[in-house]
Coordinates of C-alpha atoms in Angstrom, one line a residue:
M1401 CA 55.5 -28.5 31.1
S1402 CA 57.2 -31.8 30.4
E1403 CA 55.1 -34.9 30.6
S1404 CA 58.3 -36.9 31.4
T1405 CA 59.1 -35.2 34.6
P1406 CA 56.1 -35.4 36.9
T1407 CA 58.0 -34.4 40.1
A1408 CA 58.7 -31.0 38.5
L1409 CA 55.0 -30.4 38.0
P1410 CA 52.6 -28.7 40.5
T1411 CA 50.2 -30.6 42.7
V1412 CA 46.8 -29.6 41.5
V1413 CA 44.1 -28.9 44.1
I1414 CA 40.5 -28.8 42.9
G1415 CA 38.4 -26.3 44.8
A1416 CA 39.3 -23.1 46.7
G1417 CA 37.1 -23.8 49.7
P1418 CA 38.3 -24.2 53.3
I1419 CA 40.0 -27.6 52.7
G1420 CA 41.4 -26.9 49.2
L1421 CA 43.1 -23.7 50.4
A1422 CA 44.4 -25.4 53.5
A1423 CA 45.8 -28.1 51.3
A1424 CA 47.7 -25.5 49.3
A1425 CA 49.0 -23.9 52.5
H1426 CA 50.3 -27.3 53.7
L1427 CA 51.9 -28.1 50.4
I1428 CA 53.8 -24.7 50.4
E1429 CA 54.9 -25.5 54.0
R1430 CA 56.4 -28.7 52.6
G1431 CA 58.1 -27.0 49.7
I1432 CA 55.6 -28.4 47.1
E1433 CA 54.2 -26.1 44.4
P1434 CA 50.4 -26.1 44.5
L1435 CA 47.9 -24.9 41.8
V1436 CA 44.4 -24.4 43.0
L1437 CA 41.6 -24.6 40.4
E1438 CA 38.3 -23.1 41.5
A1439 CA 35.2 -23.2 39.3
G1440 CA 33.6 -20.2 41.0
P1441 CA 34.6 -16.5 40.8
S1442 CA 36.0 -16.2 44.3
A1443 CA 37.3 -18.2 47.3
G1444 CA 34.7 -20.2 49.1
S1445 CA 32.1 -19.9 46.4
A1446 CA 30.0 -22.7 47.9
V1447 CA 30.4 -21.3 51.5
R1448 CA 29.1 -18.0 50.2
D1449 CA 25.9 -19.7 49.1
W1450 CA 25.1 -20.2 52.8
S1451 CA 26.6 -17.0 54.0
H1452 CA 23.6 -16.4 56.3
V1453 CA 24.1 -19.6 58.3
R1454 CA 26.2 -19.5 61.5
L1455 CA 28.7 -22.3 62.0
F1456 CA 28.6 -24.4 65.1
S1457 CA 32.4 -24.4 65.2
T1458 CA 34.3 -21.5 66.6
W1459 CA 36.9 -19.5 64.6
A1460 CA 39.6 -21.4 66.5
E1461 CA 38.3 -24.6 65.0
V1462 CA 37.9 -23.4 61.4
V1463 CA 41.2 -21.8 60.8
D1464 CA 43.9 -24.2 59.6
P1465 CA 47.3 -23.9 61.3
A1466 CA 49.4 -23.9 58.1
A1467 CA 47.0 -21.3 56.6
E1468 CA 47.4 -19.1 59.6
K1469 CA 51.2 -19.1 59.3
L1470 CA 50.8 -18.1 55.6
L1471 CA 48.4 -15.3 56.6
A1472 CA 50.4 -13.9 59.5
P1473 CA 53.0 -11.9 57.5
T1474 CA 50.2 -10.2 55.4
G1475 CA 48.8 -8.3 58.4
W1476 CA 45.7 -10.5 58.5
D1477 CA 43.2 -9.5 61.2
K1478 CA 42.8 -12.7 63.1
P1479 CA 39.2 -13.2 64.4
D1480 CA 38.5 -13.9 68.0
G1481 CA 38.9 -17.6 68.3
A1482 CA 36.0 -18.1 70.8
T1483 CA 33.4 -16.6 68.5
Y1484 CA 31.2 -18.2 65.9
P1485 CA 31.5 -17.1 62.2
T1486 CA 28.7 -17.2 59.7
G1487 CA 29.5 -18.6 56.3
G1488 CA 29.9 -15.1 55.0
D1489 CA 32.3 -14.2 57.8
W1490 CA 34.3 -17.4 57.0
A1491 CA 34.6 -16.5 53.3
E1492 CA 35.3 -12.8 53.7
R1493 CA 37.6 -12.8 56.7
Y1494 CA 39.5 -16.0 56.2
L1495 CA 39.1 -17.8 52.8
Q1496 CA 39.4 -14.7 50.6
P1497 CA 42.5 -13.3 52.4
L1498 CA 44.0 -16.8 52.2
A1499 CA 43.4 -17.0 48.5
D1500 CA 44.9 -13.5 48.1
A1501 CA 48.0 -14.6 50.0
L1502 CA 48.3 -17.6 47.6
G1503 CA 48.2 -15.2 44.7
E1504 CA 48.7 -16.7 41.3
K1505 CA 48.7 -20.2 42.8
V1506 CA 44.8 -19.9 42.7
R1507 CA 42.9 -19.7 39.5
F1508 CA 39.2 -18.8 39.5
G1509 CA 36.7 -19.6 36.9
A1510 CA 38.5 -22.8 36.1
T1511 CA 36.3 -25.9 36.0
V1512 CA 37.9 -29.3 35.9
T1513 CA 36.0 -31.4 33.4
G1514 CA 38.3 -34.5 33.4
V1515 CA 41.3 -36.1 35.2
A1516 CA 43.4 -39.0 33.8
R1517 CA 46.9 -40.3 33.5
A1518 CA 48.7 -38.7 30.5
G1519 CA 48.2 -41.0 27.6
R1520 CA 46.5 -43.7 29.7
D1521 CA 42.9 -44.4 30.1
R1522 CA 41.8 -46.4 33.2
V1523 CA 42.4 -49.7 31.4
V1524 CA 46.1 -49.3 30.6
D1525 CA 48.7 -50.6 33.0
A1526 CA 51.9 -49.9 31.2
D1527 CA 54.1 -47.4 33.1
R1528 CA 51.0 -45.9 34.6
D1529 CA 52.4 -44.6 37.8
Q1530 CA 55.3 -43.0 35.9
Q1531 CA 53.0 -40.7 34.0
P1532 CA 51.8 -37.3 35.2
F1533 CA 48.2 -36.6 35.7
T1534 CA 46.4 -34.6 32.9
L1535 CA 43.5 -32.3 33.7
H1536 CA 41.1 -30.9 31.2
V1537 CA 40.0 -27.4 32.4
Q1538 CA 37.4 -25.1 31.0
D1539 CA 37.7 -21.4 31.7
A1540 CA 34.8 -19.0 32.4
D1541 CA 34.9 -17.9 28.7
G1542 CA 34.5 -21.5 27.5
R1543 CA 38.1 -22.0 26.5
E1544 CA 39.5 -25.4 27.1
E1545 CA 43.1 -26.4 28.0
R1546 CA 45.1 -29.3 29.3
L1547 CA 47.3 -29.1 32.4
F1548 CA 49.7 -31.6 33.9
A1549 CA 50.2 -32.4 37.6
R1550 CA 52.4 -34.7 39.8
A1551 CA 49.5 -35.3 42.1
V1552 CA 45.8 -34.4 42.4
I1553 CA 43.9 -33.4 45.6
D1554 CA 40.2 -33.1 44.9
A1555 CA 38.6 -30.8 47.4
S1556 CA 35.6 -29.9 45.2
G1557 CA 33.1 -30.8 47.9
T1558 CA 29.5 -32.0 47.4
W1559 CA 27.6 -28.7 47.5
S1560 CA 26.6 -28.9 43.8
T1561 CA 24.9 -32.3 44.1
P1562 CA 22.3 -32.2 46.9
G1563 CA 20.2 -35.3 47.6
P1564 CA 16.6 -35.4 46.3
L1565 CA 13.6 -35.6 48.6
G1566 CA 12.7 -39.2 47.6
G1567 CA 13.3 -41.7 50.3
D1568 CA 15.0 -44.2 47.9
G1569 CA 17.7 -41.7 46.9
L1570 CA 15.9 -40.9 43.6
P1571 CA 13.8 -37.8 43.0
A1572 CA 10.3 -38.3 44.1
L1573 CA 7.7 -38.6 41.3
G1574 CA 6.7 -35.1 40.5
E1575 CA 9.7 -33.5 42.2
R1576 CA 11.2 -32.1 39.0
A1577 CA 7.9 -30.7 37.9
V1578 CA 7.6 -28.6 41.0
A1579 CA 11.3 -27.6 41.2
D1580 CA 10.4 -23.9 41.6
R1581 CA 8.7 -24.8 44.9
V1582 CA 11.5 -27.0 46.3
S1583 CA 14.7 -25.7 47.8
Y1584 CA 17.7 -27.8 48.7
R1585 CA 19.4 -25.2 50.9
V1586 CA 18.7 -23.5 54.2
P1587 CA 16.7 -20.4 53.2
N1588 CA 18.0 -16.9 54.0
L1589 CA 15.0 -15.5 55.7
K1590 CA 16.6 -12.1 56.1
D1591 CA 16.3 -11.7 52.4
P1592 CA 12.8 -10.1 51.8
S1593 CA 12.3 -12.0 48.5
V1594 CA 13.1 -15.3 50.2
Q1595 CA 11.1 -14.5 53.3
A1596 CA 8.1 -13.9 51.1
R1597 CA 8.1 -17.6 50.0
Y1598 CA 7.7 -18.8 53.6
A1599 CA 6.0 -16.1 55.6
G1600 CA 2.5 -17.0 56.6
R1601 CA 2.7 -20.3 54.7
R1602 CA 3.2 -24.0 55.4
T1603 CA 6.5 -25.5 54.6
A1604 CA 7.6 -29.2 54.6
V1605 CA 11.2 -29.6 55.9
I1606 CA 12.7 -33.0 55.0
G1607 CA 15.9 -34.0 56.8
S1608 CA 17.3 -34.8 60.2
G1609 CA 20.7 -33.1 60.4
A1610 CA 22.1 -29.7 61.3
S1611 CA 20.7 -28.1 58.2
A1612 CA 17.2 -29.3 59.0
F1613 CA 17.5 -28.1 62.6
T1614 CA 18.6 -24.7 61.3
A1615 CA 15.7 -24.4 58.9
L1616 CA 13.2 -25.3 61.6
A1617 CA 14.7 -22.8 64.0
L1618 CA 14.6 -20.0 61.3
L1619 CA 11.0 -20.8 60.4
A1620 CA 10.0 -20.9 64.1
D1621 CA 11.5 -17.4 64.5
L1622 CA 9.6 -16.2 61.4
A1623 CA 6.4 -17.6 62.9
G1624 CA 6.8 -15.2 65.8
D1625 CA 6.5 -12.3 63.4
E1626 CA 4.3 -13.7 60.7
P1627 CA 1.2 -15.6 61.9
G1628 CA 0.4 -18.7 59.9
T1629 CA 4.0 -19.6 59.3
H1630 CA 4.2 -23.3 60.1
A1631 CA 6.5 -26.2 59.3
T1632 CA 5.9 -29.9 58.8
W1633 CA 9.1 -31.7 59.7
I1634 CA 9.5 -35.0 57.8
L1635 CA 11.9 -37.6 59.2
R1636 CA 12.6 -40.9 57.5
R1637 CA 13.3 -42.5 60.9
G1638 CA 11.5 -42.4 64.2
I1639 CA 12.2 -40.2 67.2
S1640 CA 14.8 -41.3 69.7
G1641 CA 17.1 -39.8 72.2
S1642 CA 19.6 -38.9 69.5
T1643 CA 17.1 -37.3 67.1
F1644 CA 17.8 -33.8 68.4
G1645 CA 21.6 -34.3 68.7
G1646 CA 23.6 -34.1 71.9
G1647 CA 22.1 -31.0 73.4
E1648 CA 24.0 -29.7 76.4
A1649 CA 26.3 -32.8 76.3
D1650 CA 27.7 -31.8 73.0
Q1651 CA 31.3 -30.6 73.2
L1652 CA 30.5 -28.2 70.4
P1653 CA 27.8 -26.2 72.3
A1654 CA 26.5 -24.4 69.2
R1655 CA 25.9 -27.8 67.5
G1656 CA 24.0 -29.0 70.5
A1657 CA 22.0 -25.8 70.6
L1658 CA 20.8 -26.4 67.0
G1659 CA 19.0 -29.6 68.0
L1660 CA 17.5 -28.0 71.0
A1661 CA 16.2 -25.2 68.8
A1662 CA 14.6 -27.8 66.5
K1663 CA 13.0 -29.5 69.5
A1664 CA 11.7 -26.1 70.7
A1665 CA 10.1 -25.4 67.3
V1666 CA 8.1 -28.7 67.7
D1667 CA 7.3 -28.2 71.4
N1668 CA 6.1 -24.7 70.9
G1669 CA 3.8 -25.7 68.1
H1670 CA 5.6 -24.0 65.2
A1671 CA 6.3 -27.4 63.6
D1672 CA 4.8 -30.9 63.5
A1673 CA 7.1 -33.8 63.2
V1674 CA 6.0 -36.7 61.0
T1675 CA 8.2 -39.8 61.5
G1676 CA 9.0 -43.0 59.6
F1677 CA 8.0 -41.1 56.4
R1678 CA 9.9 -41.8 53.2
A1679 CA 8.6 -39.7 50.4
T1680 CA 7.9 -41.2 47.0
A1681 CA 5.9 -38.5 45.2
V1682 CA 4.9 -34.9 45.3
E1683 CA 1.5 -34.0 43.9
K1684 CA -0.3 -30.8 43.2
A1685 CA -3.5 -30.3 45.0
E1686 CA -6.5 -28.6 43.3
D1687 CA -5.6 -25.3 45.0
G1688 CA -2.0 -25.5 43.6
R1689 CA -0.4 -26.5 46.9
L1690 CA 1.8 -29.5 47.3
V1691 CA 1.0 -32.9 48.8
V1692 CA 3.9 -35.1 49.8
V1693 CA 3.1 -38.8 49.6
A1694 CA 5.0 -41.6 51.4
E1695 CA 5.8 -45.1 50.1
D1696 CA 3.3 -46.5 52.6
G1697 CA 0.6 -44.4 51.1
R1698 CA 0.3 -41.7 53.7
R1699 CA -0.4 -38.2 52.4
L1700 CA 0.6 -35.2 54.3
D1701 CA -1.6 -32.1 54.6
A1702 CA -0.9 -29.7 51.7
V1703 CA 2.0 -27.3 52.0
D1704 CA 3.1 -24.3 50.0
E1705 CA 6.9 -25.0 49.9
V1706 CA 9.3 -27.9 50.4
I1707 CA 12.8 -27.6 51.8
A1708 CA 14.7 -30.9 51.1
L1709 CA 17.8 -31.1 53.3
T1710 CA 18.6 -34.8 52.7
G1711 CA 22.4 -34.6 52.4
F1712 CA 24.8 -34.4 49.5
R1713 CA 26.6 -36.8 47.3
P1714 CA 29.9 -36.6 45.4
D1715 CA 30.2 -35.8 41.7
L1716 CA 32.6 -38.4 40.4
T1717 CA 32.0 -38.0 36.7
F1718 CA 35.1 -36.1 35.9
L1719 CA 37.3 -38.7 37.7
D1720 CA 36.0 -41.6 35.7
E1721 CA 39.3 -42.4 34.0
L1722 CA 41.1 -42.8 37.4
R1723 CA 41.3 -46.0 39.4
L1724 CA 39.5 -45.0 42.6
G1725 CA 38.8 -47.4 45.4
L1726 CA 35.3 -46.3 46.7
D1727 CA 33.0 -47.9 49.1
E1728 CA 29.9 -49.3 47.3
R1729 CA 27.5 -47.6 49.7
L1730 CA 29.0 -44.3 50.8
Q1731 CA 31.1 -43.5 47.7
A1732 CA 33.9 -42.7 50.1
P1733 CA 37.5 -44.2 50.0
T1734 CA 37.3 -47.8 51.0
G1735 CA 39.8 -47.3 53.8
L1736 CA 37.8 -44.4 55.2
A1737 CA 34.2 -45.7 54.8
P1738 CA 34.2 -48.0 57.9
L1739 CA 35.3 -45.0 60.1
I1740 CA 32.5 -42.7 58.9
D1741 CA 29.6 -45.0 58.2
P1742 CA 26.5 -43.2 59.6
N1743 CA 25.0 -46.5 60.5
V1744 CA 27.7 -46.8 63.1
H1745 CA 29.2 -43.4 63.8
S1746 CA 28.3 -39.9 64.8
C1747 CA 30.6 -36.9 64.3
G1748 CA 32.2 -37.5 67.7
T1749 CA 32.9 -41.2 67.1
V1750 CA 34.8 -40.7 63.8
Y1751 CA 38.5 -41.3 64.3
P1752 CA 41.0 -38.7 62.9
H1753 CA 42.5 -40.1 59.7
G1754 CA 44.9 -39.3 56.9
V1755 CA 46.8 -40.5 53.9
G1756 CA 46.5 -44.2 54.8
E1757 CA 42.7 -44.1 54.8
L1758 CA 42.5 -41.7 51.8
S1759 CA 44.7 -43.6 49.3
H1760 CA 43.4 -45.2 46.2
P1761 CA 44.6 -47.8 43.7
E1762 CA 45.6 -44.8 41.6
K1763 CA 48.8 -43.4 43.2
D1764 CA 48.9 -39.8 44.3
V1765 CA 45.2 -38.9 43.8
Y1766 CA 43.2 -38.0 46.9
L1767 CA 39.6 -37.0 47.6
V1768 CA 39.5 -34.8 50.7
G1769 CA 37.1 -32.7 52.7
M1770 CA 33.4 -33.3 52.1
K1771 CA 34.2 -35.1 48.9
S1772 CA 36.1 -37.8 50.8
Y1773 CA 33.0 -38.5 53.0
G1774 CA 30.9 -39.4 50.0
R1775 CA 27.3 -39.6 51.3
A1776 CA 28.2 -39.6 54.9
P1777 CA 27.0 -36.5 56.8
T1778 CA 29.5 -36.4 59.7
F1779 CA 32.2 -34.1 58.3
L1780 CA 33.9 -31.3 60.4
A1781 CA 36.4 -28.8 59.0
M1782 CA 39.0 -29.9 61.5
T1783 CA 38.9 -33.3 60.0
G1784 CA 39.6 -32.0 56.6
Y1785 CA 42.6 -29.9 57.8
E1786 CA 44.1 -33.0 59.3
Q1787 CA 43.5 -34.9 56.1
V1788 CA 45.5 -32.4 54.0
R1789 CA 48.3 -32.1 56.6
S1790 CA 48.8 -35.8 56.4
I1791 CA 48.7 -35.9 52.5
A1792 CA 51.1 -33.0 52.2
A1793 CA 53.6 -34.8 54.5
A1794 CA 53.2 -38.0 52.4
L1795 CA 53.8 -36.2 49.1
A1796 CA 56.9 -34.7 50.7
G1797 CA 58.2 -38.2 51.6
D1798 CA 57.7 -37.7 55.4
Q1799 CA 55.8 -40.9 56.1
E1800 CA 56.2 -40.7 59.9
A1801 CA 54.4 -37.3 59.9
A1802 CA 51.8 -38.5 57.4
E1803 CA 50.9 -41.4 59.7
R1804 CA 50.9 -39.4 62.9
V1805 CA 47.5 -38.2 64.3
E1806 CA 47.5 -34.5 65.3
L1807 CA 43.8 -34.0 66.0
T1808 CA 41.3 -34.8 68.7
L1809 CA 37.7 -34.4 67.7
P1810 CA 35.0 -33.1 70.1
E1811 CA 32.3 -35.5 71.1
T1812 CA 28.7 -35.0 69.9
G1813 CA 27.0 -36.0 73.1
V1814 CA 25.0 -38.7 71.3
C1815 CA 25.8 -42.3 71.1
G1816 CA 27.6 -43.5 67.9
G1817 CA 25.5 -45.3 65.3
A1818 CA 22.1 -43.7 65.3
G1819 CA 21.6 -45.5 62.0
L1820 CA 19.8 -44.6 58.9
F1821 CA 16.8 -46.9 59.0
D1822 CA 14.6 -48.1 61.9
E1823 CA 14.7 -51.8 62.4
P1824 CA 11.3 -53.0 63.6
E1825 CA 12.8 -56.1 65.2
A1826 CA 15.3 -54.1 67.2
D1827 CA 15.5 -55.1 70.9
E1828 CA 13.8 -52.2 72.8
D1829 CA 15.5 -53.4 76.0
S1830 CA 19.0 -53.3 74.6
G1831 CA 19.7 -50.2 76.7
G1832 CA 21.3 -48.1 74.0
C1833 CA 19.9 -44.6 73.5
C1834 CA 19.9 -45.2 69.8
A1835 CA 17.5 -48.1 69.9
A1836 CA 14.9 -47.8 67.2
P1837 CA 11.6 -46.3 68.4
T1838 CA 8.1 -46.9 67.1
T1839 CA 6.8 -44.6 64.4
L1840 CA 4.8 -41.7 65.8
R1841 CA 3.7 -38.2 65.1
I1842 CA 4.6 -35.3 67.5
G1843 CA 3.8 -31.7 67.7
A1844 CA 1.1 -29.4 69.0
G1845 CA -1.5 -31.5 70.7
A1846 CA 0.6 -34.6 70.7
S1847 CA 2.9 -36.0 73.3
S1848 CA 6.6 -36.0 72.7
A1849 CA 8.4 -39.3 72.9
S1850 CA 11.9 -38.0 72.7
G1851 CA 14.3 -38.8 75.5
G1852 CA 17.9 -38.6 76.5
C1853 CA 20.7 -41.0 76.4

């Protein structure tokens, strides 16, 4: 490869997940050569980690149009678009066949350890945009090599960097010491060895999104078969009309159903919800169980296990020599951050976006998919597919197509801007369904204060 002819080089896509593989399909459709580098051993390695979880989007909403065109000539068995895949279904029936169709354009066991401009660290201005990108890659056997690219699309996601349970974004004191009792994933309770950790025991579930809803619903189901199984649901905010999602008003019905299942777990006594609780420590009780402590001094009843589902954050370390424009709060591209700020937006109030919002001071490098959302939790696969369609058009020089919006997102059924922190001085009479409630505890023997918009 010649460093002096960047346009003759491939566009490197980091990550062979749903958005990375879709990016490759759109690049091919535009006549641009892709090279997909995947750290894992197979397509959708991160998706396979939650293979037991059912998506709240249908097959029709998680298959990219350009990818479908690429798959059609291979005899691919297209799933029923109205049904809901699990993560395992998505990986086996769509992502792996797509990677197979891409053939040698996808390399597995290839971990990107650094990206820069050839011969230029982030300080150097001279002829910077004329230089190709250089990527340091480590293969599964430990061998290192250097590759060159005309553009870089980072679709590596955030799965490898989950948030800690500490309410200040740092691990709670003692969290690392009890790491064998803390999970940062939705447990697969169909696995007997995993089920044994939770059956007949008390578990603290920390989080307020779809993953927490799913975990609560699974634990509630287990409680029906295993007496003594109980969850303590820890929310950093209070309970409001938006806490359990949009319910029947959600245009993605399965997403609305998750919130209703979480509410049922509480209403039926399988879980207690503790609100306004920001964890600062995890301590071991005399009997070996765990006590979660809040910054205001509250101590929860001892539990056997903790499931921390507090979101994810991007790994930006291998991009340190690039000039990225990132929002100081969300770690998302500065043009995108205002559109996805969870203080303002829910999934259904995020506008479709593309190359304009995803561009950086460093030309021709893009963060896409979950990686582009930084710490925001509102990402949908459809959004990522629109992102890479727009980027591929821009790299091909079709600016009109790049700036055109070709996506309408479904509404969540909740008002935008539920926020991340209750404001005590909020006006209770403002009329918005997302107005901050007072801190309370609900569950068996306590009245529920949740309401609708």
